[in-house]
Coordinates of C-alpha atoms in Angstrom, one line a residue:
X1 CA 2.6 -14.6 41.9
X2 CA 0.3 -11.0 40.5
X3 CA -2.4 -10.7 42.2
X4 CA -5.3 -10.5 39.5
X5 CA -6.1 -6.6 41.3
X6 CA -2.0 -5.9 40.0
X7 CA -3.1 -6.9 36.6
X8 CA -6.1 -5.0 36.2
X9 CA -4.8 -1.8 38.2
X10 CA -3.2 -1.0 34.3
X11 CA -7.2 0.3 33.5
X12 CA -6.1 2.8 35.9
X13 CA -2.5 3.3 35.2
X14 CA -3.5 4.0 32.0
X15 CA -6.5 6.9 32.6
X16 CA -3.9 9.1 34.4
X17 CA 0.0 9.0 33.7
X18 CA 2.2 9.8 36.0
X19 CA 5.3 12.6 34.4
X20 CA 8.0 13.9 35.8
X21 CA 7.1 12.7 39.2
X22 CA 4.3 14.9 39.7
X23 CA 2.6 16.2 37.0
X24 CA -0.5 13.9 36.3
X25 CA -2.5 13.7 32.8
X26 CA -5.8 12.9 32.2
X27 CA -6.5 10.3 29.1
X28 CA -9.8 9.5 27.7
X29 CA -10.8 5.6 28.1
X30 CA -12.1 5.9 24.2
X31 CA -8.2 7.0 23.2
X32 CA -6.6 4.2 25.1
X33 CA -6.7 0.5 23.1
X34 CA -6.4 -2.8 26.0
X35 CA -5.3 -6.1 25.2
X36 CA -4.0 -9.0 26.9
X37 CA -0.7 -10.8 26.2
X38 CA -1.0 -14.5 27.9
X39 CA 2.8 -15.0 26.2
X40 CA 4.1 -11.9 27.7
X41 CA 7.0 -9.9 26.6
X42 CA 10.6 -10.5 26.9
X43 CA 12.2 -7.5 25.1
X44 CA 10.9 -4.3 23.1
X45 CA 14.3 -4.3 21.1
X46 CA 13.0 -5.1 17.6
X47 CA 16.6 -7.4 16.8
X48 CA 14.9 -9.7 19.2
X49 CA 11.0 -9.9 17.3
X50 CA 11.3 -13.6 17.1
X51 CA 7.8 -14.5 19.2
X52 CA 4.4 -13.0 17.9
X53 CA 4.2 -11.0 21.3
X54 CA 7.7 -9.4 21.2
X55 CA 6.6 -8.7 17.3
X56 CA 3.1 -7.1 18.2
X57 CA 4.7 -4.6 21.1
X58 CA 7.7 -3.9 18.4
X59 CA 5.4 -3.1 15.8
X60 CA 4.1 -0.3 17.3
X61 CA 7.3 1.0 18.5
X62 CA 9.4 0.8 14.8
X63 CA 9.7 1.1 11.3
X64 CA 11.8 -0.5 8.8
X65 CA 12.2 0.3 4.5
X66 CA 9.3 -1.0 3.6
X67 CA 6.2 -2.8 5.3
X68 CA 3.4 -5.1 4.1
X69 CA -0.4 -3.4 3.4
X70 CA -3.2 -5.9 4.9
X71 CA -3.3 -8.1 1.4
X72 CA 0.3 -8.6 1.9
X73 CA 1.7 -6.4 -1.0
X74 CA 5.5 -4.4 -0.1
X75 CA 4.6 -0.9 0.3
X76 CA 6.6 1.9 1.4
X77 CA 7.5 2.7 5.0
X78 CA 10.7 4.8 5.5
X79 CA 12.1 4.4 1.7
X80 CA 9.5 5.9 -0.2
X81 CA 10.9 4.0 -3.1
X82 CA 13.3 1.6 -4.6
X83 CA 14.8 -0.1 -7.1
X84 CA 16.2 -3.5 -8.3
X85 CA 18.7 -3.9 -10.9
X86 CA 18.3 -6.1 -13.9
X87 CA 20.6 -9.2 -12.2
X88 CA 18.1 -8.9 -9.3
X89 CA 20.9 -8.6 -6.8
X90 CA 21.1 -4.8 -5.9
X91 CA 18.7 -3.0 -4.0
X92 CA 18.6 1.0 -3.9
X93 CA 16.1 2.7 -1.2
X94 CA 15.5 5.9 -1.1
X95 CA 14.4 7.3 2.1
X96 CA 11.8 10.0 3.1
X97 CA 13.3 12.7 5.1
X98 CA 10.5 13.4 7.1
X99 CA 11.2 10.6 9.4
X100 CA 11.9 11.8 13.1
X101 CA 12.7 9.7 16.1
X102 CA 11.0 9.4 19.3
X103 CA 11.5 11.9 21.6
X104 CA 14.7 11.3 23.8
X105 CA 17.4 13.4 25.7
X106 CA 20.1 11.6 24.4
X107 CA 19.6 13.5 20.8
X108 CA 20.7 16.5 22.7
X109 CA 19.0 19.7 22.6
X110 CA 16.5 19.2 20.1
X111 CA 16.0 15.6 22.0
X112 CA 15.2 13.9 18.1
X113 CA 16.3 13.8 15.0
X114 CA 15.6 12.3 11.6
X115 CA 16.2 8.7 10.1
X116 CA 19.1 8.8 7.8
X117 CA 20.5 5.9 6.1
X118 CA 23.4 5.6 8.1
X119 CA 20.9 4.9 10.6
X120 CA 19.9 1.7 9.0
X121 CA 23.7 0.8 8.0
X122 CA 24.2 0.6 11.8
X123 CA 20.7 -1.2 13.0
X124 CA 21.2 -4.2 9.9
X125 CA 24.8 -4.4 11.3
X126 CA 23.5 -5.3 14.7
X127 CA 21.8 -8.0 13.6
X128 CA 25.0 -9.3 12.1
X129 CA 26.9 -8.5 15.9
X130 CA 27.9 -11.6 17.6
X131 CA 27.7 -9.9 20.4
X132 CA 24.3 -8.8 20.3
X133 CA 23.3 -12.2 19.2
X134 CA 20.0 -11.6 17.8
X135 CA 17.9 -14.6 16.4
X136 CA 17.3 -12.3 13.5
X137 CA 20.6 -12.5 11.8
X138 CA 19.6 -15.0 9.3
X139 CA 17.6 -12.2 7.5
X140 CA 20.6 -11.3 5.6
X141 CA 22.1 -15.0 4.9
X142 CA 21.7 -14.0 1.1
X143 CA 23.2 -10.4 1.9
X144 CA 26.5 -9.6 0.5
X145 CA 27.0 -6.2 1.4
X146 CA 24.7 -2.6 2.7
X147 CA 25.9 0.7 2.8
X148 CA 24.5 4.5 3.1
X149 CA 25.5 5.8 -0.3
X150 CA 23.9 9.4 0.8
X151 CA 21.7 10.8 3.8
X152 CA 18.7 9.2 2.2
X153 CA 20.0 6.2 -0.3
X154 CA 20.7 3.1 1.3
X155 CA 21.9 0.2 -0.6
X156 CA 21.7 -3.6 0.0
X157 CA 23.8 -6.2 -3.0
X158 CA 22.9 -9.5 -2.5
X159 CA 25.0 -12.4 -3.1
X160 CA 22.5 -14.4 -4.7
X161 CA 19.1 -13.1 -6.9
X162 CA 16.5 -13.9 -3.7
X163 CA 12.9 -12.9 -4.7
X164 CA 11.6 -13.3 -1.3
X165 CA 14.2 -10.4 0.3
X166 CA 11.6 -7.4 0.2
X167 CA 9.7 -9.6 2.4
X168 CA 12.2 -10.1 4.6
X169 CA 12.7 -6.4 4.9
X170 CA 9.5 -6.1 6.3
X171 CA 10.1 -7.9 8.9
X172 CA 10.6 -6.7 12.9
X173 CA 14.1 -7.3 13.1
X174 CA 14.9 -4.7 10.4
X175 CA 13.2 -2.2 11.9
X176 CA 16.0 1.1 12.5
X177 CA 17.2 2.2 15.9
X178 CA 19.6 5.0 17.0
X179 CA 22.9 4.3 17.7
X180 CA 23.6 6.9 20.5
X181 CA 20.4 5.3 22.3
X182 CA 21.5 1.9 21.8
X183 CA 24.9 2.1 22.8
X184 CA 24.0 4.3 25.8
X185 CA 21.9 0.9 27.5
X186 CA 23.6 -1.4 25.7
X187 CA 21.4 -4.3 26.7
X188 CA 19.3 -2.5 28.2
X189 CA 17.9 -1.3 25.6
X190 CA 15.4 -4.0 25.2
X191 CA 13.7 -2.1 28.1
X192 CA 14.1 1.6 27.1
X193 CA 13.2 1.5 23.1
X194 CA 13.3 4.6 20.7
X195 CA 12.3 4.1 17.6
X196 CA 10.2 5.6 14.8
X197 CA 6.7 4.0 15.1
X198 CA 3.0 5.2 15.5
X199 CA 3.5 4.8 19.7
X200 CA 6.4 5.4 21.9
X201 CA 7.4 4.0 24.9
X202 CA 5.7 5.1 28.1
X203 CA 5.9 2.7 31.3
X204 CA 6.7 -1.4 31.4
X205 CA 6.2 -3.1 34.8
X206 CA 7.4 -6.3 33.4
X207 CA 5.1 -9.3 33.7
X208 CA 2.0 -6.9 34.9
X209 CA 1.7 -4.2 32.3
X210 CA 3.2 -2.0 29.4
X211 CA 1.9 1.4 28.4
X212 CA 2.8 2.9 25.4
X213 CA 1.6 7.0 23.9
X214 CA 1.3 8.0 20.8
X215 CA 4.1 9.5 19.1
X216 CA 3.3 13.1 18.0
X217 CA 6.3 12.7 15.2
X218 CA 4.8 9.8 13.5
X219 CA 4.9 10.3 9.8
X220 CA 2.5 8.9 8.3
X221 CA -1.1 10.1 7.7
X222 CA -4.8 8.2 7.2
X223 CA -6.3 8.6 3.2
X224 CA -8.3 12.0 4.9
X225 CA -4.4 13.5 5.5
X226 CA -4.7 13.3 9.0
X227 CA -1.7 12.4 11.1
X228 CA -1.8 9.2 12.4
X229 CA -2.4 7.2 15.0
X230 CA -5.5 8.3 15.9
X231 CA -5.0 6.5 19.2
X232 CA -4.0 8.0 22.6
X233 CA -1.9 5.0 24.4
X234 CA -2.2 1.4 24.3
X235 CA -2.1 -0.8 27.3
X236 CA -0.9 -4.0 27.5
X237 CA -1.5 -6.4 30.6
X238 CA 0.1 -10.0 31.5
X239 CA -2.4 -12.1 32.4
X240 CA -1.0 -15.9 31.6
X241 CA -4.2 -17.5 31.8
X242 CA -6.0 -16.9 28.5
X243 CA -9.3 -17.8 29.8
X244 CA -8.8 -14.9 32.5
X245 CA -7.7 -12.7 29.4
X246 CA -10.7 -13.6 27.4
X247 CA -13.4 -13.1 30.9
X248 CA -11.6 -9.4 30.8
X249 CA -12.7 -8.7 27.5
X250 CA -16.4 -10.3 28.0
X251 CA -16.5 -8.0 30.7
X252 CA -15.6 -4.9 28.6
X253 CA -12.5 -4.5 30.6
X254 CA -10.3 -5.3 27.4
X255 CA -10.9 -3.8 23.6
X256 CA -9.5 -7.2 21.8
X257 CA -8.6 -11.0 22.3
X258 CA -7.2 -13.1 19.4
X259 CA -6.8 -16.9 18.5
X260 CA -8.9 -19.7 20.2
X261 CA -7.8 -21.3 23.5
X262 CA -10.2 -24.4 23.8
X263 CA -10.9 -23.4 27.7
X264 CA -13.4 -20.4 25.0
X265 CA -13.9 -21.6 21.9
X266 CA -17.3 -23.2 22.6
X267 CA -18.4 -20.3 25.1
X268 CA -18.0 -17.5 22.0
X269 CA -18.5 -19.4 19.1
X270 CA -20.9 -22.1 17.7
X271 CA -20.0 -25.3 15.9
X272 CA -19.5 -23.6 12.6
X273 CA -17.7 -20.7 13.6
X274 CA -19.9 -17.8 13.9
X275 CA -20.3 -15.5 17.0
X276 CA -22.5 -17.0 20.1
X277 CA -25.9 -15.7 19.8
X278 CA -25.7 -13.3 22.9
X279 CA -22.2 -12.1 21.7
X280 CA -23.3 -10.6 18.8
X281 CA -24.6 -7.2 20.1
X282 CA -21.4 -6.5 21.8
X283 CA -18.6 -8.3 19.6
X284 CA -17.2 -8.4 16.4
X285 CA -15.8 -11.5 14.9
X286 CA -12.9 -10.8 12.6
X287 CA -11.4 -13.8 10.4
X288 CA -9.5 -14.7 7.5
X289 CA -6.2 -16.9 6.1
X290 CA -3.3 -17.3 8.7
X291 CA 0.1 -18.4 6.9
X292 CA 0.4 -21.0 9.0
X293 CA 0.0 -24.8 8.1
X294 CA -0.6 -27.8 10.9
X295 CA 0.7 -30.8 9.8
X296 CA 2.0 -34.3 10.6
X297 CA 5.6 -34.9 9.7
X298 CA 7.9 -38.5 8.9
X299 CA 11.2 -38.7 9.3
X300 CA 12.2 -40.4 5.9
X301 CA 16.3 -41.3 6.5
X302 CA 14.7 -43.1 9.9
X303 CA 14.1 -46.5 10.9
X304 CA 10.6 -47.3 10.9
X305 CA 9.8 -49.2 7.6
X306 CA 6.3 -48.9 8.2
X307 CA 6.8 -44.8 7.7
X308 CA 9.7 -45.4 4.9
X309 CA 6.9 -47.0 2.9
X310 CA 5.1 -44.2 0.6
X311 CA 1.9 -46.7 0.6
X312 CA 1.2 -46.1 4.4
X313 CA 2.5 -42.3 4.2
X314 CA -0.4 -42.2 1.4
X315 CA -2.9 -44.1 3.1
X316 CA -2.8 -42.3 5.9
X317 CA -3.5 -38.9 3.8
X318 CA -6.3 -40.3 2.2
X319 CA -7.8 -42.5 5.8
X320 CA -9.6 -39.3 8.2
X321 CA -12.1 -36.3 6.9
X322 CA -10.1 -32.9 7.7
X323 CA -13.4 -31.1 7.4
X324 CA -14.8 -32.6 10.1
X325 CA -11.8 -32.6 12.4
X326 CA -12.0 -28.4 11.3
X327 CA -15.9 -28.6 12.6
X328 CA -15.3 -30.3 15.7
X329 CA -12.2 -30.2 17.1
X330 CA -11.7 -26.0 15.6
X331 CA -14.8 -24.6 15.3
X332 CA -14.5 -24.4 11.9
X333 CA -11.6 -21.6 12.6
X334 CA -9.1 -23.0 9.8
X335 CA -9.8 -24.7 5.9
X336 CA -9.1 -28.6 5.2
X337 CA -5.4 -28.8 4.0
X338 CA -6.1 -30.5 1.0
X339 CA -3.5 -28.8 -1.4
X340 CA -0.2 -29.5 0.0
X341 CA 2.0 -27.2 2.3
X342 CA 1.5 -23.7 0.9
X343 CA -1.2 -22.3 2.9
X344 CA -4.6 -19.9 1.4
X345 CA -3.4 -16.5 1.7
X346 CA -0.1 -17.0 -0.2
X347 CA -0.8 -15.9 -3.8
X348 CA 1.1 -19.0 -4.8
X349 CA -1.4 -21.0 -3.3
X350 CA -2.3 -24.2 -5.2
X351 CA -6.0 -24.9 -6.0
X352 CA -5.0 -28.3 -7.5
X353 CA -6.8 -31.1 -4.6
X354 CA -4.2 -33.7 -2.9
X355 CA -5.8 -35.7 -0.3
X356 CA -9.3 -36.1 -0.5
X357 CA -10.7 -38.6 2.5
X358 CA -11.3 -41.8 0.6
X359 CA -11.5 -45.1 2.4
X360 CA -11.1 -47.4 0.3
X361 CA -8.3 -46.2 -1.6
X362 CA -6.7 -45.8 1.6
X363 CA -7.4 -49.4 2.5
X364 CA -6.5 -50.6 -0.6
X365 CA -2.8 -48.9 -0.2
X366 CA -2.8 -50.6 3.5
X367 CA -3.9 -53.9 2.1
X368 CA -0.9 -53.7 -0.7
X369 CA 1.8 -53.0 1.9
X370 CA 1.0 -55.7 4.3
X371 CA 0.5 -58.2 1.8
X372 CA 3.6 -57.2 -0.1
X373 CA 6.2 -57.1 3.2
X374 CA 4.5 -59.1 5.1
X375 CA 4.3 -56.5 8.0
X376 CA 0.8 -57.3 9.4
X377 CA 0.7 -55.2 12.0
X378 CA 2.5 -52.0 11.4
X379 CA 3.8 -49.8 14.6
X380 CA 3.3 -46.2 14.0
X381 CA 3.6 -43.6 17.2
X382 CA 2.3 -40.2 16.9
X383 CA 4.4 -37.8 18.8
X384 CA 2.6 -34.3 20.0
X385 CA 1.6 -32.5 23.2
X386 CA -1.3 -31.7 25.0
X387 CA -2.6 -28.8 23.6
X388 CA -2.6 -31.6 20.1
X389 CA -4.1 -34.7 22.3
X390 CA -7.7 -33.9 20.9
X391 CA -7.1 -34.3 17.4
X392 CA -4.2 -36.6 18.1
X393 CA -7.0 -39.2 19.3
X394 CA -9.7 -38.2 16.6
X395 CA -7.0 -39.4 14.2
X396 CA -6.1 -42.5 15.9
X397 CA -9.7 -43.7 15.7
X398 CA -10.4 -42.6 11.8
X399 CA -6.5 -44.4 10.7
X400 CA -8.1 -47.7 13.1
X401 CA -11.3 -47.6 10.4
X402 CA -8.8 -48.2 7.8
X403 CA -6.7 -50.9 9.5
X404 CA -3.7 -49.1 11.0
X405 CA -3.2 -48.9 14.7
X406 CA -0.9 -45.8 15.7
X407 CA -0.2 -44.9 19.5
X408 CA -0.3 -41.2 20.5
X409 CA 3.0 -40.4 22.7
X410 CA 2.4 -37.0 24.5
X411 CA 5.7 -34.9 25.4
X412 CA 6.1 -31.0 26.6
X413 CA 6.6 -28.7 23.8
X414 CA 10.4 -28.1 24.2
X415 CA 11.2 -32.1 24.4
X416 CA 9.1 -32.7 21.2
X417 CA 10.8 -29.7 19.4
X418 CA 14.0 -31.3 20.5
X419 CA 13.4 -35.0 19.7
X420 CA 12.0 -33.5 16.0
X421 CA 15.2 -31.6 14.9
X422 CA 17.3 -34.6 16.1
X423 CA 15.5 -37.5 14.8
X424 CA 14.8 -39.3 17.5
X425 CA 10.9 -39.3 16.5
X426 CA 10.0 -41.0 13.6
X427 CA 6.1 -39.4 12.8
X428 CA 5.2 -35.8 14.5
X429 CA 3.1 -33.2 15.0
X430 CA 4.6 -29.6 14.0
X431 CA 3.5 -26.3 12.3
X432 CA 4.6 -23.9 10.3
X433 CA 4.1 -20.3 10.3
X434 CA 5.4 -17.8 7.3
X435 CA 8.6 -15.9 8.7
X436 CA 8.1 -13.6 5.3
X437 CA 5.2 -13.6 3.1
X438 CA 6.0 -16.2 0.2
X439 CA 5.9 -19.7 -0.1
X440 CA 9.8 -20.6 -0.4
X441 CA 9.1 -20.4 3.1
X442 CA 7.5 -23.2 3.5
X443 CA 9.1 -25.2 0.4
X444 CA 12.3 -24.5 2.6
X445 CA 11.5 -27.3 4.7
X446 CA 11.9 -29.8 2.4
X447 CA 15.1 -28.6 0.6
X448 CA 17.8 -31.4 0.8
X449 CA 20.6 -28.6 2.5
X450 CA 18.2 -27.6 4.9
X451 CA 18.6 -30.5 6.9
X452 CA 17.4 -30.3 10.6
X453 CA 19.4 -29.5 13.1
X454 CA 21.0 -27.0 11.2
X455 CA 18.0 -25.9 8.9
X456 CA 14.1 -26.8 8.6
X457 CA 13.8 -29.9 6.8
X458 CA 12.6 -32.0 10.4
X459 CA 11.4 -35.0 8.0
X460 CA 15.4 -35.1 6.2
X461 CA 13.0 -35.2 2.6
X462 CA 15.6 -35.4 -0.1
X463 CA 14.6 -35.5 -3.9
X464 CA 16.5 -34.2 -6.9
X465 CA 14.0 -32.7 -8.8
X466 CA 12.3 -30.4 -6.0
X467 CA 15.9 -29.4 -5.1
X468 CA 16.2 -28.6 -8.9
X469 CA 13.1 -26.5 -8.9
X470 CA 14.1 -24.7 -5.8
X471 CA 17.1 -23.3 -6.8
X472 CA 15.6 -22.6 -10.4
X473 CA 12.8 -20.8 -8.6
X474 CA 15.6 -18.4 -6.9
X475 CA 16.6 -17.0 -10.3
X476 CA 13.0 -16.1 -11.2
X477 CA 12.0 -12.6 -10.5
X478 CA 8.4 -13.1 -12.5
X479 CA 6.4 -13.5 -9.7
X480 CA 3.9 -15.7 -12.1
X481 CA 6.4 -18.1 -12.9
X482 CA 7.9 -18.4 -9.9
X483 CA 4.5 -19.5 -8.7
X484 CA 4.4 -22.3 -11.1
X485 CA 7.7 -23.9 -9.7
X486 CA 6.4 -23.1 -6.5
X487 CA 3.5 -25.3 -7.6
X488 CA 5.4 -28.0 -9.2
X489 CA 7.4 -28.0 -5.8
X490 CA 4.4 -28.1 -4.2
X491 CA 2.7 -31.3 -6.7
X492 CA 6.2 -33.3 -5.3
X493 CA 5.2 -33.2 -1.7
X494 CA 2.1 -34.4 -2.1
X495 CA 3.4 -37.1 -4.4
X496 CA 6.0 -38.1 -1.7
X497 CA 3.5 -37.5 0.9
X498 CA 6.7 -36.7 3.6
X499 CA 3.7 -34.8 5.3
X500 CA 0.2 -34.8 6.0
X501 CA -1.2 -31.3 6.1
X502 CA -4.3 -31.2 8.6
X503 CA -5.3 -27.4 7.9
X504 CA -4.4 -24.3 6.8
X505 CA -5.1 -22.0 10.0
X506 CA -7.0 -19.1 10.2
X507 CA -7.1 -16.1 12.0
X508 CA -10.1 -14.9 14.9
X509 CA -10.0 -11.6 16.4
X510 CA -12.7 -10.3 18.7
X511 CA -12.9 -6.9 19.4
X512 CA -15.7 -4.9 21.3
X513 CA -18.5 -3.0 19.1
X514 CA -16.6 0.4 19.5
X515 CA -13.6 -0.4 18.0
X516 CA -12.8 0.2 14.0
X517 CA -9.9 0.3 11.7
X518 CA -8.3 -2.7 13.0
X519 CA -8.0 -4.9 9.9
X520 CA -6.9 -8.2 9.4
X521 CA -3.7 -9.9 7.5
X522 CA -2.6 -13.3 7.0
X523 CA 0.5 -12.6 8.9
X524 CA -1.7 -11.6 12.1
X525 CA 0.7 -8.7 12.6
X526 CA -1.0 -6.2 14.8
X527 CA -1.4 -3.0 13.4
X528 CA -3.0 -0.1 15.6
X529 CA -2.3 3.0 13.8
X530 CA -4.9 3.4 12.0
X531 CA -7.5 1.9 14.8
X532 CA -10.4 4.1 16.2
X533 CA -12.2 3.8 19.5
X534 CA -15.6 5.2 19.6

């Protein structure tokens, strides 16, 4: 096991890099950006982005066509513009050609060279490779066909018209990479990266730090024209133990921690979410929507009669006061899910209220069903995991108010993940979090051909009409009224009640008093280029 001295020698690794074996350069502390990643990294190859830390490091490192601005609109990255065709099912790019790769010998004498769109006919085929076997080839399951038309036109036809595919294009795993780098490490790339983004690889001591400098190439430029990023290096340090991670940045050690581990929620923030008192001269509290939704899921095609029964599904929404779960079991760090499965933040989100807390309906629906089947004493088990045993209980106490006694069965995350996608739990905890930035996302997991194992639907929800309105909503390129199937969609589930939706999650980032330009998005993508330390 690191040593907690191995962890924090990266503060110094990162004041003087070591080139060439000999030569030593001196960096600024105010150019170089510290965090800690508790998850730690498992590859810097962008066809493997599939966890939020692997996405974070990759971000830095690549671009793709296009990229997402902080209120989730599809801007340009390397195409600097495109076009759709009337059937919605060809996309044309066209590509700046100012675009250079990271510096590297394998380019040959001019060690870089610039992004063409053959470049991105090979890195999307990659993801398609068996042999690679990225987790990211389901990114172009509505992809018919992509090819390099010119240097700079790249074009992707579609099989099917898929509104949501620009979003999709913005994510990690179609970032571009060079084939003679690539195929040179083969595998091992994931620990020698090239790519096109605002910082280039530097140094990776796997499991104790990774250093990354800026890239002098980058391309793009800060609304004052000057080249970004504005950053010398970013450091990135291992330590598993967020509490650990979150004493380094109290200590000044670290320039920004993110999320809420309970072992520090109470120390830095009071009951209704604003900074601690003696925090507030040092740190800044940044928050806002996360695109992910907590929620309890039933299996409906299972064998518990008590769950099969919409009454008790119902009655269950309606029997505990998410806002004050949010207040004392979050912090207030998230918003009462009271309008179904599309979370705030998507602007598809439906104002229209669910599942208010109301007792006595909620009794009344319990009532109904026992007297109607006889069941007096309904057996419900909630299955979750520890990190969930807090609200897990406070919800097993409100649901006994209304006269329903459910057990709370605690299993490791990766047994309860398992026992979800093959139905051997009939009522669980899960989450979602947006892959892409729309809400067929989310409406995804209750389409009737996406049953788990093979797809999302964990609670095997089947219903005509929603399957109806999710297919029509495929052929709708108006965003507006795709919204308003996504809503009617939406207006089903709560109906059906398949779920209960706890809260729509938000993000908290802390960073010290010097730091600016970081921004926020619902996606909590980090995004350093544009970040200055003073």
């Amino acid at each position: 096991m690191k040593s907690i001295s191995s962890y924090l020698s990266v503060i110094c690794i990162v004041l003087t890099f070591v080139s060439c074996g000999k030569d030593r350069e001196q960096i600024d502390d105010k150019l170089v950006f510290k965090y800690n990643e508790s998850s730690n990294i498992t590859s810097l190859d962008p066809a493997f982005s599939k966890v939020q830390s692997n996405i974070w490091a990759c971000n830095h490192l690549y671009n793709g066509l296009v990229q997402l601005d902080d209120s989730l609109h599809i801007i340009p990255d390397i195409a600097k513009k495109w076009t759709i065709s009337e059937d919605a099912m060809t996309y044309t790019f066209t590509l700046r050609k100012d675009v250079y790769f990271q510096k590297n010998s394998l380019f040959g004498k001019d060690s870089t060279r610039t992004v063409r769109a053959q470049d991105f006919e090979y890195s999307l085929n990659r993801l398609k490779d068996e042999k690679v076997a990225s987790p990211g080839g389901w990114v172009l399951q509505n992809v018919s066909s992509f090819k390099a038309t010119t240097d700079s036109t790249f074009e992707i036809k579609l099989i099917k018209p898929f509104p949501a595919f620009l979003g999709l294009m913005t994510m990690k795993y179609a970032s571009v990479v060079p084939r003679e780098v690539v195929e040179h490490y083969g595998t091992d790339f994931r620990s020698h990266p090239v790519g096109t983004g605002p910082f280039q690889f530097k140094l990776w001591e796997e499991n104790v730090k990774l250093v990354l400098r800026k890239n002098p190439l980058y391309f793009e430029k800060d609304s004052s024209g000057n080249r970004l990023p504005h950053l010398e290096a970013v450091a990135i340090t291992f330590l598993p133990d967020k509490q650990s991670g979150f004493l380094q940045f109290i200590q000044g050690k670290l320039d920004f921690t993110s999320g809420l581990d309970p072992s520090y929620k109470d120390e830095i923030l009071t009951q209704m979410g604003e900074l601690q008192p003696k925090y507030k001269d040092d740190v800044n509290l940044i928050t806002g929507p996360y695109l992910n939704t907590e929620y309890l899921g039933f299996r409906m095609d299972g064998t518990n009669k008590a769950v099969l029964d919409k009454r008790i599904r119902q009655a269950m929404n309606y029997g505990f006061d998410r806002q004050k779960m949010i207040t004392y079991l979050r912090n207030n760090m998230g918003t009462a899910a009271v309008n179904g499965m599309i979370p705030m933040g998507l602007p598809s989100f439906n104002n229209a209220v669910g599942y208010s807390y109301d007792v006595q309906k909620a009794k009344a629906l319990i009532a109904e069903y026992k007297k109607s089947t006889g069941d007096k004493k309904p057996l419900i088990q909630l299955s979750t995991n520890a990190s969930y045993v807090d609200i897990g209980e406070f919800l097993q106490r409100e649901w006994q108010k209304i006269g329903l006694d459910v057990q709370v069965d605690i299993s490791p995350p990766s047994t309860l993940r398992q026992s979800i996608a093959t139905g051997k739990v009939a009522f669980f905890r899960a989450s979602w979090i947006a892959d892409y930035p729309d809400a067929e996302n989310y409406l995804s997991l209750f389409y009737s051909k996406n049953f788990a194992p093979e797809g999302p639907n964990y609670t095997h929800f089947k219903s005509a009409e929603f399957d109806r309105l999710y297919e029509q909503a495929f052929k709708e390129t108006e965003n507006e009224k795709r919204y308003l199937l996504y809503q009617k969609m939406d207006a089903i589930i709560i109906n059906e009640a398949p779920v209960i939706p706890l809260f729509y999650d938000k993000v908290a980032r802390f960073t010290r008093k010097n730091i600016s330009g970081l921004g926020m998005n619902p996606l909590n993508l980090l995004q350093l280029k544009n970040v200055v330390k003073h």
